[in-house]
C-alpha cells in the first residue's frame, strides 16, 4: 500500500487491503479504524458510512489497476494480441506477488466485492459495473486494432469478445483463489487467447 | 427449494437461499433461524456452528447442481461438445429462472462463497475446491470423449481445458451478477466452446 501521510488516505489504503483479504461484511468500521490507526470520529468526518469508504477504495484500486496493470500491458509497443496476453501475465504476476506477501491468494477487490455485494447493494454494483466497462474497454481497443491489422477476423464482435476475456480473467482468479494457487492462475492464463477467433485461413 | 418437513432440512434450504442472496458474513445464525422458522436451540442441536450449516448447504447445492444441471447436460444422447454447450445453456437458464423469481441475478452459492471466504476459511475453501474438481470432472470426461472421437485434437490437455471451461462459467456468472443481467450471461455463454481447440484441419 505504501505510506501515506493523512488519515483519509490511510483509511482508503486499509480498506483496499482488508476488502481484498476479508471481503466487506466481515470488516467493521472499528476494524478499519484500528488497522488504519484512525479515530472513529475522523472516520465519520471523511466518510458518512462504510459504503462510502468502500466506494473510495474502489476508485483507489482502479487507479492502481490502471497504472500498474492496464497502461503498461496495453502500451502499443507490441501487437494487439500480445498486449492482451501481457495483461493476463501482469494480472497473474500481481496476484502471485500478493500471495507471496500475504500467504494467501486473495484475488482482487473488484471481483471480491462483485460476488459478495452485487445482489445486495445497488450503488456498489453500479460502481463495479462501470469499472468493469472501463477495464473491458482496454481489451476492446486492442481487439479493434487487431481487426484493423487483420490479426482477428473482421466479423468478430469485439465488444462481446472483450467482455468474454474479462470474464475469463475473473473466472481464473476465482478458481485460483479457491485452490489458493497463483500457479493455477498462471496455467489457466495461457488459454485466454483462445477466446479470440483466429484469422480465417 | 421445495417444502421440507423438518427443522434440519429447513435450515439447510434456508442457508442455500440466504447464501445465494446475501453471502456468508452478512447472514447471522439469528437470520437463519428466523427465516427457517427454527429455534436457536434446535439450530445448535443440528449444527455446532454457522460454518457447519454452510458446509451442509454446499452439499445440498451440489446435489441440486448434479441432478438438475450436470447429469441432464452431460447425458450421452448428444456428442461431447454439444453436452458442454448444453451445460452452459442449463446453467444460464437456471440463473435466469432465479433472477425472474427474486428480481436479482444472485449467482451460485459455490461462486459466492469461493470469492468471499477462500482466503479466510480453510475448511470451506477445501470443500469448494473439491466441489469444483467434481464439477470440472464432467467437462473433462466429455473432452476426453471428444478426443477419442476426433472432435478435439489429441494433444489437448483435457484436464486444464476442463478447468478453463469451469473458470469461464464462473467468470460469466460474476460479470452477469455485476450487470444484474441473465441476458449478459446468455450472450457470453455462446463463446464458451472457443476455449476448446478445434480439430486440426
Coordinates of C-alpha atoms in Angstrom, one line a residue, chain A residues 6-192:
Chain A
X6 CA -3.0 11.5 6.4
X7 CA -6.0 9.7 7.9
X8 CA -8.2 9.7 4.8
X9 CA -5.6 8.1 2.7
X10 CA -4.7 5.6 5.4
X11 CA -8.3 4.6 5.7
X12 CA -8.6 4.1 1.9
X13 CA -5.4 2.0 1.8
X14 CA -6.6 0.0 4.7
X15 CA -10.0 -0.6 3.1
X16 CA -8.4 -1.9 -0.1
X17 CA -6.2 -4.3 1.9
X18 CA -9.0 -5.6 4.2
X19 CA -11.6 -5.9 1.4
X20 CA -9.0 -7.9 -0.5
X21 CA -8.3 -10.1 2.4
X22 CA -11.7 -10.5 4.1
X23 CA -14.4 -9.0 1.9
X24 CA -16.9 -6.4 3.0
X25 CA -19.4 -7.6 5.5
X26 CA -16.8 -9.2 7.8
X27 CA -14.9 -5.9 8.1
X28 CA -16.3 -3.4 10.6
X29 CA -15.7 0.4 10.9
X30 CA -13.9 -0.4 14.1
X31 CA -11.6 -2.9 12.3
X32 CA -10.9 -0.2 9.6
X33 CA -10.1 2.5 12.2
X34 CA -7.9 0.1 14.2
X35 CA -5.9 -1.1 11.2
X36 CA -5.5 2.5 9.9
X37 CA -4.7 3.9 13.3
X38 CA -7.5 6.5 12.9
X39 CA -10.2 7.5 15.5
X40 CA -13.8 6.8 14.7
X41 CA -14.6 10.5 14.8
X42 CA -12.1 11.0 12.0
X43 CA -13.6 8.2 10.0
X44 CA -17.1 9.8 10.0
X45 CA -15.5 13.1 9.3
X46 CA -14.2 11.7 6.0
X47 CA -16.8 9.0 5.2
X48 CA -20.5 9.1 6.1
X49 CA -20.6 5.3 6.1
X50 CA -18.5 2.2 5.5
X51 CA -20.0 2.0 2.0
X52 CA -18.6 5.5 1.2
X53 CA -15.2 4.3 2.1
X54 CA -15.7 1.2 0.0
X55 CA -16.5 3.4 -3.0
X56 CA -13.4 5.4 -2.4
X57 CA -11.4 2.2 -2.1
X58 CA -12.7 1.0 -5.4
X59 CA -11.6 4.3 -7.0
X60 CA -8.1 3.9 -5.5
X61 CA -7.9 0.3 -6.7
X62 CA -8.9 1.4 -10.1
X63 CA -6.0 3.9 -10.2
X64 CA -3.7 1.1 -9.1
X65 CA -5.1 -1.3 -11.7
X66 CA -4.9 1.2 -14.5
X67 CA -1.4 2.4 -13.7
X68 CA 0.2 -0.9 -12.8
X69 CA -1.6 -3.3 -15.0
X70 CA -3.6 -1.9 -17.8
X71 CA -1.5 1.0 -19.1
X72 CA 1.8 -1.0 -19.1
X73 CA 0.1 -4.1 -20.6
X74 CA -1.7 -2.2 -23.4
X75 CA 1.2 0.0 -24.4
X76 CA 1.3 -0.1 -28.3
X77 CA 5.0 -1.3 -28.4
X78 CA 3.8 -4.8 -29.3
X79 CA 0.9 -6.1 -31.5
X80 CA -2.6 -6.1 -30.1
X81 CA -2.9 -9.8 -29.2
X82 CA 0.4 -9.6 -27.4
X83 CA -0.9 -6.8 -25.3
X84 CA -3.9 -8.9 -24.2
X85 CA -1.5 -11.7 -23.4
X86 CA 0.6 -9.3 -21.4
X87 CA -2.4 -8.1 -19.4
X88 CA -3.1 -11.7 -18.3
X89 CA 0.6 -12.2 -17.4
X90 CA 0.7 -8.9 -15.4
X91 CA -2.5 -9.7 -13.6
X92 CA -1.1 -13.2 -12.7
X93 CA 2.2 -11.7 -11.5
X94 CA 0.3 -9.2 -9.4
X95 CA -1.7 -11.9 -7.7
X96 CA 1.5 -14.0 -7.2
X97 CA 3.3 -11.1 -5.5
X98 CA 0.3 -10.6 -3.2
X99 CA 0.1 -14.3 -2.5
X100 CA 3.8 -14.3 -1.6
X101 CA 3.4 -11.3 0.7
X102 CA 0.3 -12.5 2.5
X103 CA 0.5 -16.2 2.3
X104 CA -2.9 -16.4 0.6
X105 CA -4.3 -16.0 -2.9
X106 CA -6.6 -13.1 -2.1
X107 CA -7.9 -12.2 -5.6
X108 CA -8.9 -8.6 -6.4
X109 CA -11.1 -6.1 -4.6
X110 CA -13.3 -5.8 -7.7
X111 CA -14.0 -9.5 -8.1
X112 CA -14.4 -10.0 -4.3
X113 CA -17.0 -7.2 -4.0
X114 CA -18.7 -8.0 -7.2
X115 CA -19.6 -11.5 -6.0
X116 CA -20.3 -10.5 -2.4
X117 CA -22.4 -7.4 -2.9
X118 CA -23.9 -7.1 -6.4
X119 CA -27.2 -8.7 -5.4
X120 CA -27.4 -6.6 -2.3
X121 CA -26.0 -3.1 -2.8
X122 CA -27.1 -1.3 -6.0
X123 CA -24.7 1.6 -5.5
X124 CA -21.7 -0.6 -5.3
X125 CA -23.0 -2.9 -8.0
X126 CA -23.3 0.1 -10.4
X127 CA -19.8 1.3 -9.5
X128 CA -18.3 -2.1 -10.2
X129 CA -20.3 -2.5 -13.4
X130 CA -18.9 0.9 -14.6
X131 CA -15.4 -0.2 -13.5
X132 CA -15.6 -3.4 -15.4
X133 CA -16.7 -1.5 -18.5
X134 CA -13.6 0.7 -18.3
X135 CA -11.5 -2.4 -17.8
X136 CA -13.1 -4.2 -20.8
X137 CA -12.5 -1.1 -22.9
X138 CA -8.8 -1.8 -22.9
X139 CA -9.4 -5.3 -24.3
X140 CA -11.9 -3.9 -26.8
X141 CA -9.5 -1.3 -28.2
X142 CA -6.8 -3.9 -28.7
X143 CA -9.2 -6.3 -30.4
X144 CA -10.4 -3.5 -32.7
X145 CA -6.8 -2.8 -33.6
X146 CA -6.4 -6.5 -34.3
X147 CA -9.3 -6.4 -36.6
X148 CA -7.8 -3.4 -38.4
X149 CA -4.5 -5.2 -38.8
X150 CA -6.1 -8.4 -40.0
X151 CA -4.9 -10.5 -37.0
X152 CA -8.6 -11.0 -36.0
X153 CA -11.5 -11.8 -38.4
X154 CA -13.5 -8.7 -39.4
X155 CA -16.7 -10.3 -38.3
X156 CA -15.6 -10.5 -34.6
X157 CA -17.9 -8.9 -32.1
X158 CA -15.1 -7.0 -30.4
X159 CA -17.2 -5.7 -27.5
X160 CA -18.5 -9.1 -26.6
X161 CA -15.1 -10.8 -27.0
X162 CA -13.7 -8.1 -24.7
X163 CA -16.3 -9.0 -22.1
X164 CA -15.5 -12.7 -22.6
X165 CA -11.8 -12.0 -21.9
X166 CA -12.6 -10.1 -18.8
X167 CA -15.0 -12.8 -17.6
X168 CA -12.2 -15.4 -18.1
X169 CA -9.8 -13.2 -16.2
X170 CA -12.1 -13.1 -13.2
X171 CA -13.1 -16.7 -13.6
X172 CA -9.4 -17.9 -13.3
X173 CA -9.0 -15.5 -10.3
X174 CA -12.0 -17.2 -8.7
X175 CA -10.6 -20.7 -9.4
X176 CA -7.1 -19.8 -8.2
X177 CA -8.4 -18.3 -5.1
X178 CA -10.4 -21.5 -4.4
X179 CA -7.2 -23.5 -5.0
X180 CA -5.1 -20.9 -3.1
X181 CA -2.7 -21.1 -6.0
X182 CA -1.3 -18.4 -8.2
X183 CA 0.3 -21.2 -10.1
X184 CA -3.1 -22.4 -11.2
X185 CA -3.9 -18.8 -12.4
X186 CA -0.6 -18.9 -14.4
X187 CA -1.6 -22.2 -16.2
X188 CA -5.1 -21.1 -16.9
X189 CA -3.9 -17.7 -18.1
X190 CA -2.2 -19.3 -21.0
X191 CA -5.6 -20.3 -22.5
X192 CA -7.1 -16.8 -22.6

